[in-house]
Short mmCIF file of C-alpha atoms and ligand atoms in Angstrom, two decimals:
data_model
loop_
_atom_site.label_atom_id
_atom_site.label_comp_id
_atom_site.label_asym_id
_atom_site.label_seq_id
_atom_site.Cartn_x
_atom_site.Cartn_y
_atom_site.Cartn_z
CA MET R 1 0.00 0.00 0.00
CA ASP R 2 1.37 3.40 -0.74
CA ASN R 3 1.98 5.92 2.00
CA LYS R 4 -0.45 8.69 1.18
CA PHE R 5 -3.18 8.88 3.83
CA LEU R 6 -6.55 8.55 2.14
CA TRP R 7 -9.00 11.30 3.04
CA GLY R 8 -12.28 11.02 1.22
CA SER R 9 -15.87 9.94 1.31
CA ALA R 10 -18.05 7.03 0.29
CA THR R 11 -21.28 6.00 -1.44
CA ALA R 12 -22.96 2.82 -2.66
CA ALA R 13 -24.50 2.18 -6.06
CA TYR R 14 -28.14 1.60 -5.16
CA GLN R 15 -28.17 4.52 -2.77
CA CYS R 16 -26.97 7.16 -5.21
CA GLU R 17 -26.84 6.11 -8.85
CA GLY R 18 -30.50 6.03 -9.84
CA ALA R 19 -30.86 5.05 -13.54
CA TRP R 20 -32.35 1.82 -12.22
CA ASN R 21 -33.40 0.54 -15.63
CA GLU R 22 -31.03 2.35 -17.97
CA ASP R 23 -28.38 1.11 -20.37
CA GLY R 24 -29.13 -2.57 -19.99
CA LYS R 25 -29.02 -2.77 -16.20
CA GLY R 26 -30.77 -5.82 -14.73
CA LEU R 27 -33.13 -5.75 -11.77
CA SER R 28 -31.70 -6.05 -8.28
CA ASN R 29 -33.47 -7.29 -5.16
CA TRP R 30 -33.57 -3.67 -3.95
CA ASP R 31 -35.27 -2.47 -7.16
CA VAL R 32 -37.94 -5.10 -6.66
CA PHE R 33 -38.28 -4.66 -2.90
CA CYS R 34 -38.61 -0.87 -3.16
CA HIS R 35 -41.35 -1.24 -5.76
CA SER R 36 -43.25 -3.74 -3.64
CA GLU R 37 -45.73 -3.30 -0.82
CA LYS R 38 -43.19 -4.75 1.61
CA ASN R 39 -41.43 -1.39 1.41
CA ASN R 40 -43.85 0.24 3.82
CA VAL R 41 -41.81 2.23 6.36
CA ASN R 42 -40.75 5.05 4.03
CA PRO R 43 -42.13 3.86 0.70
CA VAL R 44 -39.69 5.51 -1.69
CA THR R 45 -37.28 3.95 -4.19
CA GLY R 46 -33.75 4.34 -5.50
CA ASP R 47 -35.03 4.79 -9.08
CA VAL R 48 -33.45 8.23 -9.34
CA ALA R 49 -31.72 8.53 -5.95
CA SER R 50 -29.02 11.24 -6.17
CA ASP R 51 -28.80 10.76 -9.95
CA HIS R 52 -25.10 10.03 -9.57
CA TYR R 53 -25.22 7.93 -12.75
CA HIS R 54 -25.65 11.16 -14.70
CA ARG R 55 -23.96 13.60 -12.32
CA TYR R 56 -20.84 11.71 -11.25
CA GLU R 57 -18.54 14.23 -12.92
CA GLU R 58 -19.94 17.07 -10.85
CA ASP R 59 -19.76 14.94 -7.69
CA ILE R 60 -16.16 13.92 -8.22
CA LYS R 61 -15.12 17.47 -9.09
CA MET R 62 -16.70 18.64 -5.85
CA MET R 63 -14.77 16.01 -3.92
CA ALA R 64 -11.52 17.23 -5.47
CA GLU R 65 -12.38 20.84 -4.70
CA GLY R 66 -13.11 19.70 -1.15
CA GLY R 67 -9.52 18.47 -0.80
CA GLN R 68 -10.47 14.77 -0.90
CA ASN R 69 -8.08 12.29 -2.46
CA ALA R 70 -10.16 9.09 -2.23
CA TYR R 71 -13.63 7.98 -3.30
CA ARG R 72 -15.19 4.71 -2.22
CA PHE R 73 -18.11 3.61 -4.37
CA SER R 74 -19.71 0.29 -5.19
CA ILE R 75 -20.38 -1.37 -8.51
CA ALA R 76 -23.94 -2.45 -9.22
CA TRP R 77 -23.59 -6.13 -10.06
CA THR R 78 -26.70 -5.82 -12.26
CA ARG R 79 -25.04 -3.24 -14.52
CA ILE R 80 -22.18 -5.65 -15.23
CA LEU R 81 -24.09 -8.96 -15.34
CA PRO R 82 -27.80 -8.11 -15.63
CA ASN R 83 -28.81 -11.68 -14.79
CA GLY R 84 -26.18 -12.17 -12.09
CA VAL R 85 -24.20 -14.60 -14.30
CA GLY R 86 -23.61 -15.03 -18.01
CA GLU R 87 -24.20 -12.14 -20.37
CA VAL R 88 -21.98 -9.10 -19.77
CA ASN R 89 -23.45 -5.63 -20.30
CA GLN R 90 -20.90 -3.42 -22.05
CA LYS R 91 -22.74 -0.19 -21.26
CA GLY R 92 -22.52 -0.94 -17.54
CA ILE R 93 -18.82 -1.63 -17.87
CA ASP R 94 -18.38 1.61 -19.81
CA PHE R 95 -20.03 3.58 -17.02
CA TYR R 96 -17.56 2.36 -14.40
CA HIS R 97 -14.63 3.00 -16.76
CA ARG R 98 -15.83 6.59 -17.00
CA LEU R 99 -16.30 6.84 -13.24
CA ILE R 100 -12.82 5.48 -12.50
CA ASP R 101 -11.18 7.64 -15.16
CA THR R 102 -12.90 10.73 -13.80
CA CYS R 103 -11.56 9.95 -10.31
CA LEU R 104 -8.04 9.56 -11.67
CA LYS R 105 -8.32 12.75 -13.70
CA HIS R 106 -9.00 14.58 -10.43
CA GLU R 107 -6.25 12.66 -8.57
CA ILE R 108 -8.79 10.83 -6.50
CA GLU R 109 -7.98 7.23 -5.58
CA PRO R 110 -10.93 4.96 -6.42
CA LEU R 111 -11.77 2.36 -3.75
CA VAL R 112 -14.22 -0.10 -5.20
CA THR R 113 -16.73 -2.26 -3.33
CA LEU R 114 -18.03 -5.18 -5.36
CA TYR R 115 -21.14 -5.88 -3.32
CA HIS R 116 -23.04 -3.36 -1.25
CA TYR R 117 -26.43 -4.99 -0.52
CA ASP R 118 -27.86 -4.99 -4.10
CA LEU R 119 -28.09 -8.56 -5.36
CA PRO R 120 -29.27 -9.46 -8.88
CA GLN R 121 -32.95 -10.36 -8.59
CA LYS R 122 -32.38 -13.51 -10.67
CA LEU R 123 -30.04 -14.81 -7.95
CA PHE R 124 -32.27 -13.55 -5.17
CA GLU R 125 -35.14 -15.62 -6.59
CA LYS R 126 -32.96 -18.72 -6.44
CA GLY R 127 -32.36 -18.31 -2.72
CA GLY R 128 -29.91 -15.41 -2.73
CA TRP R 129 -27.15 -15.77 -0.18
CA GLU R 130 -28.70 -18.91 1.27
CA ASN R 131 -27.88 -20.62 -2.02
CA ARG R 132 -24.27 -21.71 -2.33
CA GLU R 133 -24.39 -21.07 -6.11
CA THR R 134 -24.47 -17.35 -5.36
CA THR R 135 -20.88 -17.62 -4.12
CA ASP R 136 -19.79 -18.90 -7.55
CA ALA R 137 -21.81 -16.21 -9.29
CA PHE R 138 -20.07 -13.60 -7.16
CA GLU R 139 -16.69 -15.02 -8.08
CA GLU R 140 -17.60 -14.81 -11.78
CA TYR R 141 -18.78 -11.21 -11.39
CA ALA R 142 -15.69 -10.24 -9.38
CA LYS R 143 -13.43 -11.69 -12.06
CA VAL R 144 -15.07 -9.57 -14.77
CA CYS R 145 -14.54 -6.45 -12.63
CA PHE R 146 -10.93 -7.28 -11.76
CA LYS R 147 -10.09 -7.85 -15.44
CA GLU R 148 -11.83 -4.69 -16.61
CA PHE R 149 -10.82 -2.25 -13.91
CA GLY R 150 -7.91 -3.89 -12.11
CA ASP R 151 -5.27 -1.93 -14.02
CA ARG R 152 -6.45 1.33 -12.40
CA VAL R 153 -8.22 0.27 -9.21
CA LYS R 154 -5.69 -0.39 -6.45
CA TYR R 155 -8.12 -0.87 -3.56
CA TRP R 156 -10.85 -3.48 -3.83
CA MET R 157 -13.41 -4.47 -1.26
CA THR R 158 -15.36 -7.69 -1.72
CA ILE R 159 -18.45 -7.37 0.49
CA ASN R 160 -19.91 -4.50 2.46
CA GLU R 161 -20.88 -5.46 6.00
CA PRO R 162 -21.59 -9.20 6.09
CA ASN R 163 -22.79 -8.62 9.66
CA TYR R 164 -25.17 -5.69 9.30
CA ASP R 165 -26.48 -6.74 5.89
CA THR R 166 -27.55 -10.18 7.10
CA LEU R 167 -28.77 -8.79 10.40
CA CYS R 168 -31.22 -6.55 8.56
CA SER R 169 -32.15 -9.08 5.87
CA TYR R 170 -32.51 -12.17 8.05
CA ALA R 171 -32.84 -11.12 11.69
CA ILE R 172 -34.47 -7.69 11.97
CA GLY R 173 -36.25 -8.49 8.71
CA ASN R 174 -36.46 -4.92 7.40
CA TYR R 175 -34.34 -5.54 4.26
CA PRO R 176 -35.17 -8.11 1.57
CA PRO R 177 -35.90 -11.02 1.94
CA ASN R 178 -37.49 -9.73 5.20
CA VAL R 179 -36.82 -12.84 7.24
CA GLN R 180 -36.57 -13.18 11.02
CA SER R 181 -34.48 -16.25 11.67
CA LEU R 182 -31.02 -16.23 13.16
CA SER R 183 -30.18 -19.67 11.81
CA ARG R 184 -31.01 -18.52 8.27
CA ARG R 185 -28.94 -15.45 8.98
CA TRP R 186 -25.88 -17.52 9.86
CA HIS R 187 -26.36 -19.53 6.67
CA ALA R 188 -26.48 -16.43 4.43
CA MET R 189 -23.56 -14.85 6.27
CA TYR R 190 -21.42 -17.95 5.83
CA HIS R 191 -21.95 -17.75 2.08
CA LEU R 192 -21.10 -14.05 2.02
CA MET R 193 -17.81 -14.84 3.74
CA LEU R 194 -17.18 -17.75 1.38
CA ALA R 195 -17.95 -15.57 -1.65
CA SER R 196 -15.50 -12.98 -0.37
CA ALA R 197 -12.75 -15.56 0.10
CA LYS R 198 -13.38 -16.97 -3.39
CA ALA R 199 -13.10 -13.49 -4.90
CA VAL R 200 -9.87 -12.83 -3.00
CA ASN R 201 -8.41 -16.09 -4.36
CA THR R 202 -9.42 -15.09 -7.88
CA TYR R 203 -7.84 -11.67 -7.44
CA ARG R 204 -4.57 -13.25 -6.34
CA LYS R 205 -4.55 -15.60 -9.33
CA LEU R 206 -4.83 -12.66 -11.72
CA GLY R 207 -1.63 -11.20 -10.27
CA LEU R 208 -2.84 -7.62 -10.39
CA ASN R 209 -1.07 -4.81 -8.67
CA GLY R 210 -3.38 -3.76 -5.85
CA GLU R 211 -4.84 -4.63 -2.47
CA ILE R 212 -8.05 -6.39 -1.60
CA GLY R 213 -10.08 -6.20 1.59
CA LEU R 214 -13.54 -6.65 3.03
CA VAL R 215 -15.69 -4.00 4.70
CA SER R 216 -16.77 -4.96 8.18
CA ASP R 217 -19.10 -2.96 10.39
CA SER R 218 -17.16 -3.47 13.60
CA TYR R 219 -17.88 -2.23 17.08
CA SER R 220 -16.22 -1.51 20.32
CA ILE R 221 -18.26 -3.79 22.58
CA GLU R 222 -18.75 -2.31 26.01
CA ALA R 223 -20.74 -2.83 29.19
CA LEU R 224 -21.81 -0.56 32.02
CA GLU R 225 -20.81 -3.10 34.67
CA ASP R 226 -17.67 -5.12 35.23
CA THR R 227 -18.93 -8.50 36.44
CA PRO R 228 -18.29 -12.02 35.10
CA ALA R 229 -21.79 -12.12 33.58
CA TYR R 230 -21.36 -8.75 31.85
CA ASN R 231 -17.92 -9.73 30.62
CA GLN R 232 -19.29 -12.95 29.18
CA ALA R 233 -22.03 -10.96 27.41
CA LYS R 234 -19.28 -8.77 25.90
CA LYS R 235 -17.39 -11.81 24.64
CA ASN R 236 -20.56 -13.25 23.12
CA ALA R 237 -21.40 -9.97 21.38
CA ASP R 238 -17.85 -9.72 20.08
CA LEU R 239 -18.21 -13.13 18.44
CA PHE R 240 -21.68 -12.31 17.18
CA PHE R 241 -20.87 -8.96 15.53
CA ASN R 242 -17.12 -8.74 15.01
CA ARG R 243 -15.15 -11.93 15.12
CA SER R 244 -17.59 -13.99 13.03
CA VAL R 245 -16.47 -11.72 10.18
CA ASN R 246 -13.04 -10.37 11.03
CA ASP R 247 -11.35 -13.60 12.17
CA VAL R 248 -12.58 -15.32 9.04
CA CYS R 249 -11.22 -12.81 6.55
CA VAL R 250 -8.03 -11.95 8.46
CA TYR R 251 -7.03 -15.37 9.82
CA GLY R 252 -8.87 -17.55 7.35
CA HIS R 253 -10.90 -19.53 9.84
CA TYR R 254 -13.90 -19.22 12.14
CA PRO R 255 -13.28 -18.78 15.88
CA GLU R 256 -13.77 -22.12 17.61
CA GLN R 257 -16.00 -20.58 20.31
CA PHE R 258 -18.28 -19.17 17.64
CA ILE R 259 -18.85 -22.55 16.01
CA GLN R 260 -19.44 -24.09 19.46
CA LYS R 261 -22.03 -21.43 20.19
CA LEU R 262 -23.89 -22.16 16.94
CA VAL R 263 -23.84 -25.87 17.73
CA SER R 264 -25.16 -25.30 21.25
CA ASP R 265 -27.90 -23.10 19.75
CA GLY R 266 -28.90 -26.07 17.59
CA VAL R 267 -28.06 -24.22 14.36
CA ASP R 268 -27.69 -26.49 11.33
CA THR R 269 -24.12 -26.05 10.07
CA SER R 270 -24.17 -28.77 7.42
CA TYR R 271 -23.51 -26.13 4.75
CA MET R 272 -20.01 -25.59 6.17
CA PHE R 273 -18.01 -28.01 4.05
CA GLU R 274 -14.56 -29.30 4.90
CA GLU R 275 -13.28 -28.19 1.48
CA ASP R 276 -14.22 -24.58 2.30
CA LYS R 277 -11.51 -24.43 4.93
CA LYS R 278 -8.83 -24.20 2.25
CA ILE R 279 -10.75 -21.42 0.45
CA PHE R 280 -10.93 -19.39 3.68
CA GLN R 281 -7.28 -20.07 4.48
CA THR R 282 -6.02 -18.85 1.12
CA GLY R 283 -8.62 -16.10 0.71
CA THR R 284 -7.40 -13.79 3.46
CA ILE R 285 -7.42 -10.06 2.95
CA ASP R 286 -4.73 -7.37 2.65
CA PHE R 287 -6.60 -4.72 4.63
CA LEU R 288 -9.70 -4.46 6.73
CA GLY R 289 -12.26 -1.84 5.78
CA ILE R 290 -14.04 -0.70 8.92
CA ASN R 291 -17.39 1.03 9.03
CA ALA R 292 -17.40 2.73 12.41
CA TYR R 293 -20.47 4.60 13.57
CA ASP R 294 -21.07 3.69 17.20
CA ARG R 295 -20.28 1.26 19.99
CA ILE R 296 -22.43 -1.62 21.18
CA LEU R 297 -23.41 -1.67 24.83
CA VAL R 298 -24.45 -5.05 26.16
CA LYS R 299 -25.72 -6.74 29.29
CA PRO R 300 -26.33 -10.41 30.09
CA TYR R 301 -29.22 -12.25 28.45
CA THR R 302 -32.04 -12.74 30.93
CA SER R 303 -35.14 -14.21 29.27
CA GLY R 304 -37.34 -14.32 26.22
CA GLU R 305 -36.98 -15.23 22.57
CA THR R 306 -34.51 -13.61 20.20
CA ILE R 307 -35.74 -10.29 18.89
CA LEU R 308 -33.99 -7.48 17.05
CA THR R 309 -35.47 -4.15 16.06
CA ASN R 310 -34.17 -0.99 14.47
CA ASN R 311 -35.42 2.58 14.39
CA ASN R 312 -36.14 3.46 10.75
CA THR R 313 -38.56 6.30 11.39
CA GLY R 314 -36.49 8.86 13.28
CA THR R 315 -38.84 8.86 16.24
CA GLY R 316 -38.79 6.77 19.40
CA ASP R 317 -36.09 4.54 20.80
CA GLY R 318 -32.86 3.26 19.32
CA PRO R 319 -32.08 -0.28 18.18
CA LYS R 320 -33.00 -3.13 20.50
CA ALA R 321 -31.75 -6.68 20.70
CA VAL R 322 -32.32 -9.71 22.85
CA ILE R 323 -30.22 -12.57 21.55
CA LYS R 324 -31.26 -15.69 23.38
CA ASP R 325 -28.39 -17.20 25.38
CA TRP R 326 -25.91 -14.62 23.98
CA PHE R 327 -26.57 -11.05 25.27
CA GLU R 328 -29.00 -8.14 25.28
CA PHE R 329 -28.49 -4.53 24.24
CA ASP R 330 -28.08 -2.04 27.04
CA ASP R 331 -28.57 1.71 26.98
CA ASP R 332 -26.62 4.51 28.60
CA PRO R 333 -29.22 7.21 29.26
CA THR R 334 -26.54 9.85 29.74
CA THR R 335 -25.11 9.78 26.19
CA GLU R 336 -26.38 11.85 23.27
CA LYS R 337 -28.26 10.10 20.44
CA ASN R 338 -29.36 11.17 16.96
CA PRO R 339 -33.11 11.07 16.12
CA TRP R 340 -32.76 7.42 15.05
CA GLY R 341 -31.34 6.51 18.44
CA MET R 342 -27.71 6.14 17.32
CA GLU R 343 -25.42 6.90 20.21
CA ILE R 344 -22.87 9.64 19.59
CA TYR R 345 -19.73 8.31 21.20
CA PRO R 346 -16.54 9.27 19.34
CA LYS R 347 -14.21 7.42 21.69
CA SER R 348 -15.67 4.17 20.32
CA ILE R 349 -13.39 4.40 17.26
CA TYR R 350 -10.32 4.71 19.47
CA ASP R 351 -11.31 1.68 21.54
CA LEU R 352 -12.19 -0.28 18.43
CA LEU R 353 -8.91 0.45 16.66
CA LEU R 354 -6.89 -0.61 19.69
CA GLU R 355 -8.92 -3.79 19.95
CA LEU R 356 -8.31 -4.53 16.25
CA LYS R 357 -4.60 -3.90 16.69
CA ALA R 358 -4.51 -6.38 19.57
CA LEU R 359 -6.36 -9.04 17.59
CA TYR R 360 -4.94 -8.45 14.10
CA PRO R 361 -1.61 -6.68 14.61
CA THR R 362 -0.37 -6.94 11.03
CA THR R 363 -3.56 -5.99 9.20
CA PRO R 364 -3.87 -2.38 8.04
CA VAL R 365 -7.23 -0.68 8.49
CA ILE R 366 -9.09 1.83 6.35
CA ILE R 367 -12.08 3.55 7.92
CA THR R 368 -14.40 2.97 4.99
CA GLU R 369 -17.42 4.71 6.55
CA ASN R 370 -18.04 7.12 9.39
CA GLY R 371 -20.78 9.70 9.56
CA ILE R 372 -24.05 10.80 11.05
CA GLY R 373 -27.59 10.95 9.74
CA ASN R 374 -29.74 13.94 10.52
CA TYR R 375 -32.59 16.12 9.24
CA ASP R 376 -30.48 18.80 7.54
CA LYS R 377 -32.21 22.04 6.61
CA PHE R 378 -31.57 24.11 3.52
CA ILE R 379 -32.07 27.72 4.67
CA ASN R 380 -31.20 30.82 2.65
CA GLY R 381 -28.99 28.84 0.30
CA GLU R 382 -26.96 27.29 3.13
CA ILE R 383 -26.88 24.09 5.14
CA LYS R 384 -25.57 24.50 8.65
CA ASP R 385 -24.75 21.11 10.17
CA PRO R 386 -22.65 21.79 13.28
CA TYR R 387 -23.72 18.42 14.75
CA ARG R 388 -22.03 16.67 11.80
CA ILE R 389 -18.87 18.73 12.19
CA ASP R 390 -18.75 17.86 15.91
CA TYR R 391 -19.31 14.18 15.17
CA LEU R 392 -16.67 13.94 12.42
CA LYS R 393 -14.18 15.98 14.39
CA GLY R 394 -14.62 13.76 17.45
CA PHE R 395 -14.18 10.56 15.45
CA ILE R 396 -11.22 11.85 13.44
CA GLU R 397 -9.43 13.05 16.55
CA ASN R 398 -9.93 9.70 18.24
CA MET R 399 -8.81 7.85 15.11
CA LEU R 400 -5.63 9.94 14.93
CA GLU R 401 -5.02 9.33 18.61
CA ALA R 402 -5.22 5.58 17.96
CA LYS R 403 -2.78 6.04 15.09
CA THR R 404 -0.26 7.62 17.47
CA LYS R 405 -0.69 4.49 19.65
CA GLY R 406 0.53 2.37 16.74
CA CYS R 407 -2.75 1.47 15.00
CA ASP R 408 -2.02 1.08 11.30
CA VAL R 409 -4.83 3.21 9.87
CA ARG R 410 -4.36 4.09 6.20
CA GLY R 411 -7.43 6.12 5.36
CA TYR R 412 -10.69 7.66 6.47
CA LEU R 413 -13.85 8.05 4.39
CA VAL R 414 -16.89 10.03 5.44
CA TRP R 415 -20.28 8.50 4.85
CA SER R 416 -21.44 10.02 2.58
CA THR R 417 -20.09 12.04 -0.35
CA MET R 418 -23.49 13.63 -0.93
CA ASP R 419 -26.99 12.98 0.38
CA LEU R 420 -28.41 9.70 -0.83
CA TYR R 421 -31.02 7.04 -0.20
CA SER R 422 -30.67 5.81 3.38
CA TRP R 423 -32.15 2.36 2.69
CA ILE R 424 -35.54 2.02 4.30
CA ASN R 425 -35.00 5.21 6.28
CA GLY R 426 -35.76 6.99 3.00
CA TYR R 427 -34.27 10.33 1.95
CA GLU R 428 -34.83 12.53 4.99
CA LYS R 429 -32.06 10.89 6.95
CA ARG R 430 -29.17 12.75 5.36
CA TYR R 431 -25.49 11.90 5.72
CA GLY R 432 -23.86 13.87 2.90
CA LEU R 433 -21.10 16.45 2.96
CA VAL R 434 -23.03 17.87 0.02
CA TYR R 435 -26.76 18.56 0.14
CA VAL R 436 -28.93 17.11 -2.62
CA ASP R 437 -32.22 18.86 -3.27
CA PHE R 438 -34.25 15.81 -4.18
CA ASP R 439 -37.28 17.95 -5.04
CA ASN R 440 -35.37 20.33 -7.26
CA GLU R 441 -33.58 18.36 -9.96
CA ASN R 442 -31.11 16.98 -7.43
CA GLN R 443 -29.15 20.19 -7.24
CA ARG R 444 -26.00 19.99 -5.15
CA THR R 445 -24.95 22.47 -2.44
CA PRO R 446 -21.95 21.85 -0.19
CA LYS R 447 -22.80 21.87 3.52
CA GLU R 448 -20.89 23.62 6.25
CA SER R 449 -19.33 20.22 7.08
CA TYR R 450 -17.95 19.94 3.53
CA TYR R 451 -15.97 23.13 4.04
CA TRP R 452 -14.91 22.08 7.51
CA TYR R 453 -13.60 18.75 6.13
CA ARG R 454 -11.81 20.53 3.26
CA ASP R 455 -10.01 22.83 5.69
CA PHE R 456 -9.22 19.99 8.05
CA ILE R 457 -7.58 17.96 5.24
CA ARG R 458 -5.68 21.04 4.05
CA ASN R 459 -4.17 21.55 7.51
CA TYR R 460 -3.47 17.90 8.23
CA GLU R 461 0.17 16.98 8.52
CA GLU R 462 1.30 13.41 9.02
C1 BGP K 1 -23.89 1.42 6.62
C2 BGP K 1 -24.10 1.11 5.16
C3 BGP K 1 -24.35 2.28 4.29
C4 BGP K 1 -25.17 3.37 4.94
C5 BGP K 1 -24.81 3.62 6.40
C6 BGP K 1 -25.82 4.46 7.14
O1 BGP K 1 -24.25 0.32 7.40
O2 BGP K 1 -22.96 0.45 4.63
O3 BGP K 1 -24.90 1.84 3.09
O4 BGP K 1 -26.47 3.33 4.64
O5 BGP K 1 -24.67 2.43 7.13
O6 BGP K 1 -26.90 3.67 7.52
P1 BGP K 1 -28.40 4.07 7.32
O7 BGP K 1 -28.47 4.65 5.92
O8 BGP K 1 -29.18 2.82 7.46
O9 BGP K 1 -28.71 5.08 8.34
#
């Protein structure tokens, strides 16, 4: 990896591109879900989103003018292989060539995620990530991307958030396929990890000059009490959220305690084949992408069936979880939260980075997402978002502090480059450094935080 610290921002295809049925793109599970009656919390779609497909040049220019030298985006699998496998769509490939070339023209390093939640509908209908064939389809798709773009893309990420994606899709049930079953969740997550390892192996075989990682939503797991029961709850939550992903892609195997826990839960693990062990062992990553937003506070499990909920409306409480025989979520009433109940706790990134250093001392980290959603207001041509500046400043300071303690952090990307579709939270939960006026031809206006970030990067000295 080269030495330049990456300062930039991030997006994902379905959340910003729009052009959902243009230039030969196939349908994804999110296209279909958003058009269905199951999408009933904030029933809007990503059909147009931030119109990045047509306005990427303006967006990338704005990043460059904002002092950013890195852009993380994802490729829509359905633009490359409209049916998930087989026929390749040249117009989709051409779009990403243009996007990458525009980044390079502005001296912005492209960091490319291959899979950020949007699965080809054709594969989704055949069982999606619960079907082992999807891992082969992903490998095929990854290979096309590596061959097309691998000469200019030096940072690849296989999968975005195997933990959070499957938690929403198969445990909370608010993302397609809207299932509430932890055992099905573990099944889908296993295949995501296998798909990632297969893609890493393929990348290595091609001998390209670049690095490949996975993006993991990882958390500093904390408790309000220091007792054996609380400490055990912390260990369980660490396996549940962090180590079931990070150990697998960094060390190439599942933690023994995690497998034991699944077995004692009575989870069917017959889909974990002996031959996969080799794939995991050889498919380890070069760097860990970390999406860091908040910590997880836990307490011991007491009673009741497993239940997970999230706040997708911006009113009421934050996320809740009771994971039978593992842990429960706790709440610290003294800390500040955003309207969706996300705790604002910047020290969590410091604690997390030190924990990652202890567990994976030789694996570099890139903070692939960090940011805060809020109801930003466009008043007299300006967007004042001091809460975002405070949040970013707090996290960046803590990240840099961890760096001085020896954590090998190589980059930091704000979520998000501009306002975009916040999954089932809709469009009102805004994360962007740049405001998008969704009701007025998607016009862009930089927010106060954009200028703050620009000045911060300008003054940063390693
Ligand atoms: C991450 C996802 C992003 C983004 C972000 C904010 O988990 O990788 O795609 O959406 O979280 O989350 P949300 O939009 O649900 O508030």
